[in-house]
Coordinates of C-alpha atoms and ligand atoms in Angstrom, one line a residue:
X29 CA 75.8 72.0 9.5
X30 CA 78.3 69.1 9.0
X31 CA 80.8 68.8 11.2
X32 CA 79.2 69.8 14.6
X33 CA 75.4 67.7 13.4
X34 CA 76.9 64.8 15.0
X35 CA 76.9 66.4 18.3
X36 CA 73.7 68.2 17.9
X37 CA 72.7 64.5 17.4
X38 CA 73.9 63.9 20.9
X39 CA 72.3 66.2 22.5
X40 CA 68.9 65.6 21.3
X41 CA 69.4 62.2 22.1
X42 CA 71.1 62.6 25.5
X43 CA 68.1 65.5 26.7
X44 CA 65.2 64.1 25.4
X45 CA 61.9 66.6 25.7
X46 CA 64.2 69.6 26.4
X47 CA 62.7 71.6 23.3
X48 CA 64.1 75.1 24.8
X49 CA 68.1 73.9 25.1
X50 CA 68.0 72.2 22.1
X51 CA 66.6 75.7 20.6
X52 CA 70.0 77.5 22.3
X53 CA 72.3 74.8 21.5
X54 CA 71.3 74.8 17.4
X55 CA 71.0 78.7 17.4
X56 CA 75.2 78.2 18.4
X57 CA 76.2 75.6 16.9
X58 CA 75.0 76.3 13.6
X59 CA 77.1 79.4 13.7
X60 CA 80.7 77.9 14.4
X61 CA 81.0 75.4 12.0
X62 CA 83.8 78.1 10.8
X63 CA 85.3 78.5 13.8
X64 CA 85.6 74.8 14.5
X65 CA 87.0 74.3 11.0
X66 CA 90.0 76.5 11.7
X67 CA 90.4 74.8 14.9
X68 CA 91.0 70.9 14.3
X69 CA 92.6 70.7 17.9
X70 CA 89.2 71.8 19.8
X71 CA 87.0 69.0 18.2
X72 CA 89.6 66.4 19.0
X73 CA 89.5 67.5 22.5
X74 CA 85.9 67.2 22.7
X75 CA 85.6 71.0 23.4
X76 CA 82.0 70.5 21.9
X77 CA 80.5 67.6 23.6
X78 CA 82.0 69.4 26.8
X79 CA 80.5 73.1 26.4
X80 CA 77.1 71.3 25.9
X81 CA 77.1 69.3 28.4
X82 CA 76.7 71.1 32.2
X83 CA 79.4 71.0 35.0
X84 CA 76.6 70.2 37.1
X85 CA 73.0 70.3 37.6
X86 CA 71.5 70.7 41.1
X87 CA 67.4 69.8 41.6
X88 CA 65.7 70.3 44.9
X89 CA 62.4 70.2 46.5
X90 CA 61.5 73.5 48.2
X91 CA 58.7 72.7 50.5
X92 CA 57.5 75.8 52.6
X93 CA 53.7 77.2 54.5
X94 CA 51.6 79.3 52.7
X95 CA 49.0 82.0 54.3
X96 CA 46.6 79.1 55.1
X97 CA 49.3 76.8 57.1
X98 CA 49.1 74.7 54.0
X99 CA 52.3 73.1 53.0
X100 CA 53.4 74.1 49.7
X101 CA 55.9 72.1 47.6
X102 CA 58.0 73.8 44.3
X103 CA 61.2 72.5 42.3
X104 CA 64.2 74.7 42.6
X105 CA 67.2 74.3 40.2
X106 CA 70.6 75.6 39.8
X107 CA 73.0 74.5 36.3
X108 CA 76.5 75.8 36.6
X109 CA 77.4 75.3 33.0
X110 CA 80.6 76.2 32.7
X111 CA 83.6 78.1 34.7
X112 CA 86.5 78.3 32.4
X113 CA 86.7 81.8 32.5
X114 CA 85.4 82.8 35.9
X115 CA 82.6 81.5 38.6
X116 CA 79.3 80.7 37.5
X117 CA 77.3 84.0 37.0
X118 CA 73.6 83.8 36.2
X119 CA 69.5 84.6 36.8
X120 CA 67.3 83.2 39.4
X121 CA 64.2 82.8 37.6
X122 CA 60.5 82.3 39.6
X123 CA 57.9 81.5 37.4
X124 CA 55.7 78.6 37.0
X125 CA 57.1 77.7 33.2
X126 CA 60.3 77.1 35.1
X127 CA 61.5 73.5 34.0
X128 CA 65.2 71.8 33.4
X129 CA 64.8 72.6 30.2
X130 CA 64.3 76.6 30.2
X131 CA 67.1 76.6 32.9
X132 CA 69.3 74.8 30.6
X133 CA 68.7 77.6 27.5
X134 CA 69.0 80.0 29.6
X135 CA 72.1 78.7 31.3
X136 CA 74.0 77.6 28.2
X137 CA 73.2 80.9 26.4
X138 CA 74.9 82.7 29.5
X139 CA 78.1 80.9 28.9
X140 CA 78.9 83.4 25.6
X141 CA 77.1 86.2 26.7
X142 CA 79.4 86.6 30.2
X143 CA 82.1 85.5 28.1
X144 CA 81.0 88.8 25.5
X145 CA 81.3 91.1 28.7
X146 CA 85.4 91.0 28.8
X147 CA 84.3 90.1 32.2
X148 CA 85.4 86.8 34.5
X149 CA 82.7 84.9 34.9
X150 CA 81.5 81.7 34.0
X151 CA 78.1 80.6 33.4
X152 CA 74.8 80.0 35.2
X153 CA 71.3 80.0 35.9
X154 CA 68.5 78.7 38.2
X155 CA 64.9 79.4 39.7
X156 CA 61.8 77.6 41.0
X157 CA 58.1 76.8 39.4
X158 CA 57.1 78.8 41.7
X159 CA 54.8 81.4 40.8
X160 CA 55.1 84.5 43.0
X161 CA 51.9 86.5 41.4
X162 CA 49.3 86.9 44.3
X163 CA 51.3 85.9 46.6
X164 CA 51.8 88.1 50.5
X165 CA 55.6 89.5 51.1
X166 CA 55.0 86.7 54.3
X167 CA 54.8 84.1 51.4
X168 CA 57.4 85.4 49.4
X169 CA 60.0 85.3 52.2
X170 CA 58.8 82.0 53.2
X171 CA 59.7 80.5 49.9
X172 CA 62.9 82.5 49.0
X173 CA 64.3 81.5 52.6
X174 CA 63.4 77.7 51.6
X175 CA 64.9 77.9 48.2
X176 CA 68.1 79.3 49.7
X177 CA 68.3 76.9 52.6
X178 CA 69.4 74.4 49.5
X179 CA 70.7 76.5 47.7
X180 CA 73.3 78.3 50.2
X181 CA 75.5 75.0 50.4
X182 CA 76.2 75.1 46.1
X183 CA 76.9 79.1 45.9
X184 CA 79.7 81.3 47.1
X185 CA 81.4 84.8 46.1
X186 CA 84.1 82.6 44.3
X187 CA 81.9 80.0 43.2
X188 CA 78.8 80.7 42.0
X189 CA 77.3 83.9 42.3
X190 CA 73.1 84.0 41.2
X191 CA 71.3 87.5 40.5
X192 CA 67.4 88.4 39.8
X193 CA 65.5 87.4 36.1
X194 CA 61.6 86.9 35.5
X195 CA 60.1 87.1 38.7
X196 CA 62.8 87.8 41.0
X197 CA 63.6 91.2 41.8
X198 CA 65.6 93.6 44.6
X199 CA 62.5 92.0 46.9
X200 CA 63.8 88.3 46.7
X201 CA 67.0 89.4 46.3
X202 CA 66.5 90.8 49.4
X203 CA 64.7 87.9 51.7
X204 CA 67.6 85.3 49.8
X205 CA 70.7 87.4 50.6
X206 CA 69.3 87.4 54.6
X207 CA 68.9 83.8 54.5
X208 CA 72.2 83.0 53.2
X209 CA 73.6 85.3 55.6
X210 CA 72.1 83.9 58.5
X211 CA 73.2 80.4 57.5
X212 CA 76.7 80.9 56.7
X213 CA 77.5 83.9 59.2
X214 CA 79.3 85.9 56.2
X215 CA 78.6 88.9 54.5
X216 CA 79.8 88.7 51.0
X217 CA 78.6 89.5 47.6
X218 CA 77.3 85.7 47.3
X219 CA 74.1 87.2 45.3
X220 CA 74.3 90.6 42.8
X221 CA 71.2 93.2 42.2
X222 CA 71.6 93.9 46.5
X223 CA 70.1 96.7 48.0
X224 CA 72.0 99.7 47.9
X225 CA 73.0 100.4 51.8
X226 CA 73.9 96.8 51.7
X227 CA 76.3 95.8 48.8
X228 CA 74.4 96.8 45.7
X229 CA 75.7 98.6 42.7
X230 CA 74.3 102.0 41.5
X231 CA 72.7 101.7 37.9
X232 CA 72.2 97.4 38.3
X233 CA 68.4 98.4 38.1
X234 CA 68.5 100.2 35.2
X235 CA 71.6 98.0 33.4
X236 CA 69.9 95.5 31.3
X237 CA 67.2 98.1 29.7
X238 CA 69.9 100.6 29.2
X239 CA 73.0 98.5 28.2
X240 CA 70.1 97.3 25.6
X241 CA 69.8 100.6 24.2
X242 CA 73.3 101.4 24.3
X243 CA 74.0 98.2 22.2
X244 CA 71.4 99.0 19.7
X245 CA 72.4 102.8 19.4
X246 CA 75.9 101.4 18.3
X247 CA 74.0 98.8 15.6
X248 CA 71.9 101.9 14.1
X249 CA 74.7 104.1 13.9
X250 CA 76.6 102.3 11.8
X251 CA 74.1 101.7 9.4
X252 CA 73.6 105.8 9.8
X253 CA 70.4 105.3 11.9
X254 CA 69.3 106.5 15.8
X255 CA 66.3 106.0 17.5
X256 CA 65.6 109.8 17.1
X257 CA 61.7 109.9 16.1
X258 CA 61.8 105.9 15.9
X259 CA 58.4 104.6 16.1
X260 CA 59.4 101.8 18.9
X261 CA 57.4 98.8 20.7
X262 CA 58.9 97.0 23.7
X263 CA 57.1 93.9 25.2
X264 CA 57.0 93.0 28.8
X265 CA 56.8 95.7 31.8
X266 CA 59.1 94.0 33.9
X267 CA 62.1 95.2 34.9
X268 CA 63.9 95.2 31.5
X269 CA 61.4 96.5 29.6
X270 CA 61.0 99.7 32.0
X271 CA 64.4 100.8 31.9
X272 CA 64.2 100.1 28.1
X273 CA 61.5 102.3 27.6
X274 CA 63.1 105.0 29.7
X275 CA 66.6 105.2 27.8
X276 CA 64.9 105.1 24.4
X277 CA 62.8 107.8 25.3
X278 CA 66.2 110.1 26.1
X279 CA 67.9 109.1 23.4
X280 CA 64.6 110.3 21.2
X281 CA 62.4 107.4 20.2
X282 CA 58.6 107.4 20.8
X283 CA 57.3 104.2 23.1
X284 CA 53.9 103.5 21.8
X285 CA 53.1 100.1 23.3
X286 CA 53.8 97.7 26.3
X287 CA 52.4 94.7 27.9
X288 CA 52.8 92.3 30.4
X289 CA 51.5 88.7 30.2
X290 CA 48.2 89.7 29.9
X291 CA 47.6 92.0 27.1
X292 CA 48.9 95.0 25.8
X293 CA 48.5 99.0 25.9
X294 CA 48.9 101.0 23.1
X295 CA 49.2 104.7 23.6
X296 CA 49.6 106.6 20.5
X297 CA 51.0 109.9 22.2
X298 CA 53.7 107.8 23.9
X299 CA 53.9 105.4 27.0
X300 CA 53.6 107.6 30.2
X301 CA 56.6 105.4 32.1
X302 CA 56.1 107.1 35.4
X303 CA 52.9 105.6 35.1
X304 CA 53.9 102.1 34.5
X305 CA 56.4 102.5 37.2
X306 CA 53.7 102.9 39.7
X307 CA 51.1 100.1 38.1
X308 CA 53.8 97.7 38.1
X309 CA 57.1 98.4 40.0
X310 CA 54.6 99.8 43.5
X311 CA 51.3 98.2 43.0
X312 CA 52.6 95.3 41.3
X313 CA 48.9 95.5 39.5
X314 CA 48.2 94.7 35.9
X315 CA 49.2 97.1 32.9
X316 CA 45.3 96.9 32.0
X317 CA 45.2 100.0 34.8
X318 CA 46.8 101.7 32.6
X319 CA 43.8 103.1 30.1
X320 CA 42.0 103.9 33.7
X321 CA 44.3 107.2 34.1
X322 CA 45.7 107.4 30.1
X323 CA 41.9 107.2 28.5
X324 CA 42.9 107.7 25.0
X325 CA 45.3 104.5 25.0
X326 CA 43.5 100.9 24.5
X327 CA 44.4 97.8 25.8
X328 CA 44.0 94.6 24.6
X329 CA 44.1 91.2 25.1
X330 CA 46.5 88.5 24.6
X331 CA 50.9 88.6 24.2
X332 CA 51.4 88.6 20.7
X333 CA 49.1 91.0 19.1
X334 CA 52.0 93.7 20.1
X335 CA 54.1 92.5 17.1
X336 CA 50.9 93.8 15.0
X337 CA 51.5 97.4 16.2
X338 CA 53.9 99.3 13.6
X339 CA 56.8 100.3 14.4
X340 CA 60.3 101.5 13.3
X341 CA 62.1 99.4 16.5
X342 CA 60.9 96.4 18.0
X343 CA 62.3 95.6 21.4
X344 CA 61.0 92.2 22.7
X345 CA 61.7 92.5 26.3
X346 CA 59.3 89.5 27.9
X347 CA 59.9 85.9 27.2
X348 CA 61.7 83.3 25.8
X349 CA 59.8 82.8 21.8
X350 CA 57.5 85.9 22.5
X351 CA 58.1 86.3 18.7
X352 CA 57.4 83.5 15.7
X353 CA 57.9 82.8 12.4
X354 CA 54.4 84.9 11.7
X355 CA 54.9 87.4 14.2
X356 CA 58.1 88.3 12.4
X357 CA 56.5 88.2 9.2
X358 CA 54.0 90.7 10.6
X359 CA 56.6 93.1 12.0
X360 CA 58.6 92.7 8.6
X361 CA 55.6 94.0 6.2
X362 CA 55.2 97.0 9.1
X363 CA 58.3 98.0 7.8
X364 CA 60.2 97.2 10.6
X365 CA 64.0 98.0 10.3
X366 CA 65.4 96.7 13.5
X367 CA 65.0 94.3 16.6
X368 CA 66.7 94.0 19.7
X369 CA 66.5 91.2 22.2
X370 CA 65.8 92.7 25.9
X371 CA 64.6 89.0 26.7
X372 CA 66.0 85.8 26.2
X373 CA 65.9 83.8 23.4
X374 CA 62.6 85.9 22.9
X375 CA 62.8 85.1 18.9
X376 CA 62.7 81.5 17.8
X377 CA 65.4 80.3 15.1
X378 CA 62.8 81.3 11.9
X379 CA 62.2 84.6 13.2
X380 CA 65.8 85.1 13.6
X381 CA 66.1 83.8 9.7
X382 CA 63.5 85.8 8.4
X383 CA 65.4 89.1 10.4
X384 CA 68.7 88.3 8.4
X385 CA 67.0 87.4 5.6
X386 CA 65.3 90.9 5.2
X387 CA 68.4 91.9 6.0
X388 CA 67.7 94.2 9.4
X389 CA 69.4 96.1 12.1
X390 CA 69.2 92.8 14.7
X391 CA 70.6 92.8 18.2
X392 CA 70.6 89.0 19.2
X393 CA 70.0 88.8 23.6
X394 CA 73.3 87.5 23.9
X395 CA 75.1 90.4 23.0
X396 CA 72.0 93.2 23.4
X397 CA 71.2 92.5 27.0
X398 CA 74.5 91.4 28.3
X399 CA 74.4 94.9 30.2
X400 CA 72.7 93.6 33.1
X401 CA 75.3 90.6 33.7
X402 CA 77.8 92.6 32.9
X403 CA 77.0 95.6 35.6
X404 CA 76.5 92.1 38.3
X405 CA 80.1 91.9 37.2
X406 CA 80.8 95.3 38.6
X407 CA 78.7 95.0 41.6
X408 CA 81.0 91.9 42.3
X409 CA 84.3 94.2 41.8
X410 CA 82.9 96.9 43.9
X411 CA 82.1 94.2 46.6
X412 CA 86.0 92.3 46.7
X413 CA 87.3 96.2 46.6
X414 CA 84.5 97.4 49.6
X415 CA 84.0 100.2 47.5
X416 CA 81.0 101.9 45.9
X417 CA 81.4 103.6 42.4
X418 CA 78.5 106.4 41.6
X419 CA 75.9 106.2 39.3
X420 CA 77.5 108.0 36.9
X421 CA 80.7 105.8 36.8
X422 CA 79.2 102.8 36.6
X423 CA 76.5 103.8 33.7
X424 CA 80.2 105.2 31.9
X425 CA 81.1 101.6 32.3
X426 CA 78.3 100.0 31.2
X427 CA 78.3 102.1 28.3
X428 CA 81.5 101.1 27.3
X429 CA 81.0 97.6 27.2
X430 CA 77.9 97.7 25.4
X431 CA 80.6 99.5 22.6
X432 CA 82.7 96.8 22.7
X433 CA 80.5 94.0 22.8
X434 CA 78.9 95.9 19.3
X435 CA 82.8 96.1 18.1
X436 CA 83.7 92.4 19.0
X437 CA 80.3 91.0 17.8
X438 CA 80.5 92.9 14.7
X439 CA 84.4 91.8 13.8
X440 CA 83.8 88.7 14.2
X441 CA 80.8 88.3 12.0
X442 CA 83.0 90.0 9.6
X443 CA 85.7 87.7 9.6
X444 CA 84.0 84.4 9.9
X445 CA 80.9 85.3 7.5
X446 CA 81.9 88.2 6.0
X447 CA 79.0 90.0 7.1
X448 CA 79.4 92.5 9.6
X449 CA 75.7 92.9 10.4
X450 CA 75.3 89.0 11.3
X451 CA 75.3 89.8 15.0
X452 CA 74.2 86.4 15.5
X453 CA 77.4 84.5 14.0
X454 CA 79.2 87.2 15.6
X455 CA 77.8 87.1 19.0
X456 CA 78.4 83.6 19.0
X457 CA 81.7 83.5 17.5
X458 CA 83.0 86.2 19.7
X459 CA 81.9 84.5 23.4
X460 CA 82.8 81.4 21.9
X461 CA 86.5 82.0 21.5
X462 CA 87.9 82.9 24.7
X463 CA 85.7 80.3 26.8
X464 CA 87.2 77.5 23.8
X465 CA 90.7 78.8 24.2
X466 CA 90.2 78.6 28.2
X467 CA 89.0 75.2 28.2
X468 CA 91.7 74.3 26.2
X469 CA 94.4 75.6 27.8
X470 CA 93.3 73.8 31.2
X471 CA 93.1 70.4 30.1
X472 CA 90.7 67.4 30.7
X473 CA 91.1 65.1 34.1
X474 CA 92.3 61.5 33.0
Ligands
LIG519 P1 60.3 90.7 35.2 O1 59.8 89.6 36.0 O2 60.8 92.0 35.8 O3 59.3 91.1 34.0 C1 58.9 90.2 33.1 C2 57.9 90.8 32.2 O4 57.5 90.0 31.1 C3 56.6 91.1 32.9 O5 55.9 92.2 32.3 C4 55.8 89.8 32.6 O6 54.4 90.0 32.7 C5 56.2 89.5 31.2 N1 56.1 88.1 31.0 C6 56.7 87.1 31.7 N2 56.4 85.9 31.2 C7 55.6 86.1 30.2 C8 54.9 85.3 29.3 N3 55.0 83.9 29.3 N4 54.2 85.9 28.3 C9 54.1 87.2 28.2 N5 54.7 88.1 29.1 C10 55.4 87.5 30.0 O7 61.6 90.1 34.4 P2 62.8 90.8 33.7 O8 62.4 92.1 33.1 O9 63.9 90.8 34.6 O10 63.1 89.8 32.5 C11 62.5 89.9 31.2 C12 63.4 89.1 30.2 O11 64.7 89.6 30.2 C13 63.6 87.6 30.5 O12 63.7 86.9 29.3 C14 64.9 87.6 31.2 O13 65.6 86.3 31.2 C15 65.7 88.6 30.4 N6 66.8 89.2 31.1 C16 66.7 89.8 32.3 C17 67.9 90.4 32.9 C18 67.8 91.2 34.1 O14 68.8 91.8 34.5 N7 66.7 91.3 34.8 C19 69.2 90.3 32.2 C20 69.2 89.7 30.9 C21 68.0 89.2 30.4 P3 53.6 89.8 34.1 O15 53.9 91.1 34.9 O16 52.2 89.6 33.7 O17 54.2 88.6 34.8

């Protein structure tokens, strides 16, 4: 990296112990050095230092009464990144790893990926340390109303518009939406993955674990492969990795393990998903349950021994750097032949190396799971058109910009690196230029 080092410099230096954004940032920039060397007129107007650099970033205290009458204090953050193309779209995230710095990955990387969908909308992201495992649904509520007390007065159907990740599901969806509504007396699609008699889309469940599957079906095909008979692993249990599991299955692979941030099951007849449906979407229980009811499958210990399982497909569908350097090295001797990211960031920057370098089928998150953004984009049409589209219509949708996603991602890479399987570069490349182009086009504020 020459010309854009300099303001990787920066932003070490300006975001000091921010390891995870300065991850995201270096993944990008290393790829548009090209694109930037064409383009003489973006540097001068400081298009870099800009697109790094957050519109704004709100911090709050969220203090609110647990079970015991105890007063409970969390940290609740929203970044709104960047709306040159359309409002600020992007997670809520409840977990207790939650930090400035995770938000910041997560909302940077969201600026390309909603940019990727062909959709308008800008980008975002936000959540809480809080950690909502054990909690009561009395708790739950207590905290999401908090959170959106603050939060209400920053967000808006035109402005920002914030949707479920890691921890926050159509439940807190739920107990948010009712508190925004209350406060602001309007009922508007201020928050996408609603309820379904009350603004939702069809298919927003399912989006991000499907649209991931429709992506990577595109990347095997052109290299005249399918996931008929793949031998396939997906991480996580959660709601990407479910939906994940269930479209692979159709389209013919064989699930053989799945975890959550426990351990992991391995079943070697394939992953009963009904079953995992009711351990973890009803119960909400651990996936160790599993092997109670499925005796032959094991379970074991520990996140990362699932990259030790062989498989054809790996789908890492958990966390942010859920796979390392040696994890990929492991997967790689398996004989793996393709990845693709359900999670974000889920691979750090060797992994991602040591995938091009062994030259794989790889599906980088940006482009891979930008289904479930992109169908938030359609819940937010059919809300401004008070209209509801059927399952069916909106899967067709999705389906179709999964394809071109795959097509832009793939052109790109081949013009700029020559390369059309360096998804990465092309991923990149391709969100890059139209949210460049709109930043340039409206100017700076003297
Ligand atoms: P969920 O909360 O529904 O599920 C998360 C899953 O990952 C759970 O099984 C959880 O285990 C596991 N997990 C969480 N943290 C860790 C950890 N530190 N180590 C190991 N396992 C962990 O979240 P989602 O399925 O919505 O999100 C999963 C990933 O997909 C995230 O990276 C998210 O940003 C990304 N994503 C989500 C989208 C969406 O539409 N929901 C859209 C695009 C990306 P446990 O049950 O034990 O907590």
């Amino acid at each position: 990296m020459k010309l854009l080092q300099p303001v990787m410099d920066r932003v070490i230096a300006r975001n000091p112990n921010q390891p995870e954004f300065h991850q995201a940032v270096s993944e990008v920039l290393e790829t548009l050095e090209p694109v930037l060397e064409k383009h003489p007129e973006w540097m001068q107007a400081g298009i870099m230092d800009r697109i790094v650099e957050p519109e704004r970033q709100i911090m709050f205290r969220v203090a609110w009464v647990d079970d015991n009458g105890n007063v409970q204090v969390n940290r609740g953050f929203r970044v709104q990144f960047n709306s040159a193309i359309g409002p600020y779209k992007g997670g809520i995230r409840f977990h207790p790893s939650v930090n400035l710095s995770i938000i910041k990955f997560l909302g940077f990387e969201q600026i390309f990926k909603n940019s990727l969908t062909t959709l308008p909308i800008g980008g975002g992201k936000g959540g809480s340390d809080f950690d909502p495992k054990g909690k009561s649904d009395r708790e739950i509520m207590a905290f999401c109303q908090s959170f959106m007390t603050e939060l209400s007065k920053h967000i808006g159907a035109d402005t920002d518009v914030p949707a479920g990740d890691i921890g926050v599901g159509g439940r807190e969806i739920g107990f948010m939406y009712g508190q925004y509504k209350r406060l602001r007396n309007e009922f508007t699609g201020v928050l996408t993955g609603k309820g379904l008699g009350w603004g939702g889309s069809l298919a927003r469940t399912e989006a991000t674990g499907f649209g991931l599957c429709y992506f990577m079906d595109e990347a095997l095909k052109a290299q005249g492969k399918s996931f008929k008979g793949a031998t396939t692993v997906i991480s996580g249990s959660g709601n990407v990795a479910i939906y994940a599991c269930q479209k692979a299955t159709e389209l013919g692979a064989k699930v053989v393990a799945m975890s959550d941030s426990s351990g992991y099951i391995y079943d070697a007849e394939g992953i009963d998903l009904d079953l995992i449906k009711e351990i973890k979407e009803v119960k909400r229980a651990r996936i160790s349950e599993y092997v109670k009811t499925r005796t032959n499958a094991t379970f074991t210990e520990g996140c990362r021994g699932i990259w030790t399982v062989k498989c054809d497909i790996a789908l890492p569908c958990a966390t942010q750097n859920e796979i390392n350097l040696e994890s990929a090295k492991t997967l790689l001797a398996n004989g793996t032949w393709a990845i693709g990211e359900g999670a974000n960031m889920p691979s750090t920057n060797e992994a991602i190396a040591e995938y091009l370098k062994a030259g794989i089928i790889f599906g980088p998150a940006k482009a891979a799971n930008a289904g479930g953004v992109a169908t938030s984009a359609l819940e937010m049409s059919q809300n401004s058109m008070r209209l509801n589209w059927t399952f069916e219509e909106v899967d067709a949708k999705l389906k179709q910009i999964m394809q071109s996603i795959y097509k832009a991602a793939s052109e790109a890479a081949l013009e700029y690196t020559g390369n059309a399987n360096n998804l990465v570069a092309g991923a990149n490349i391709a969100g890059f230029l139209k949210v460049a182009k709109a930043m340039y086009a409206q100017g700076i504020a003297y």
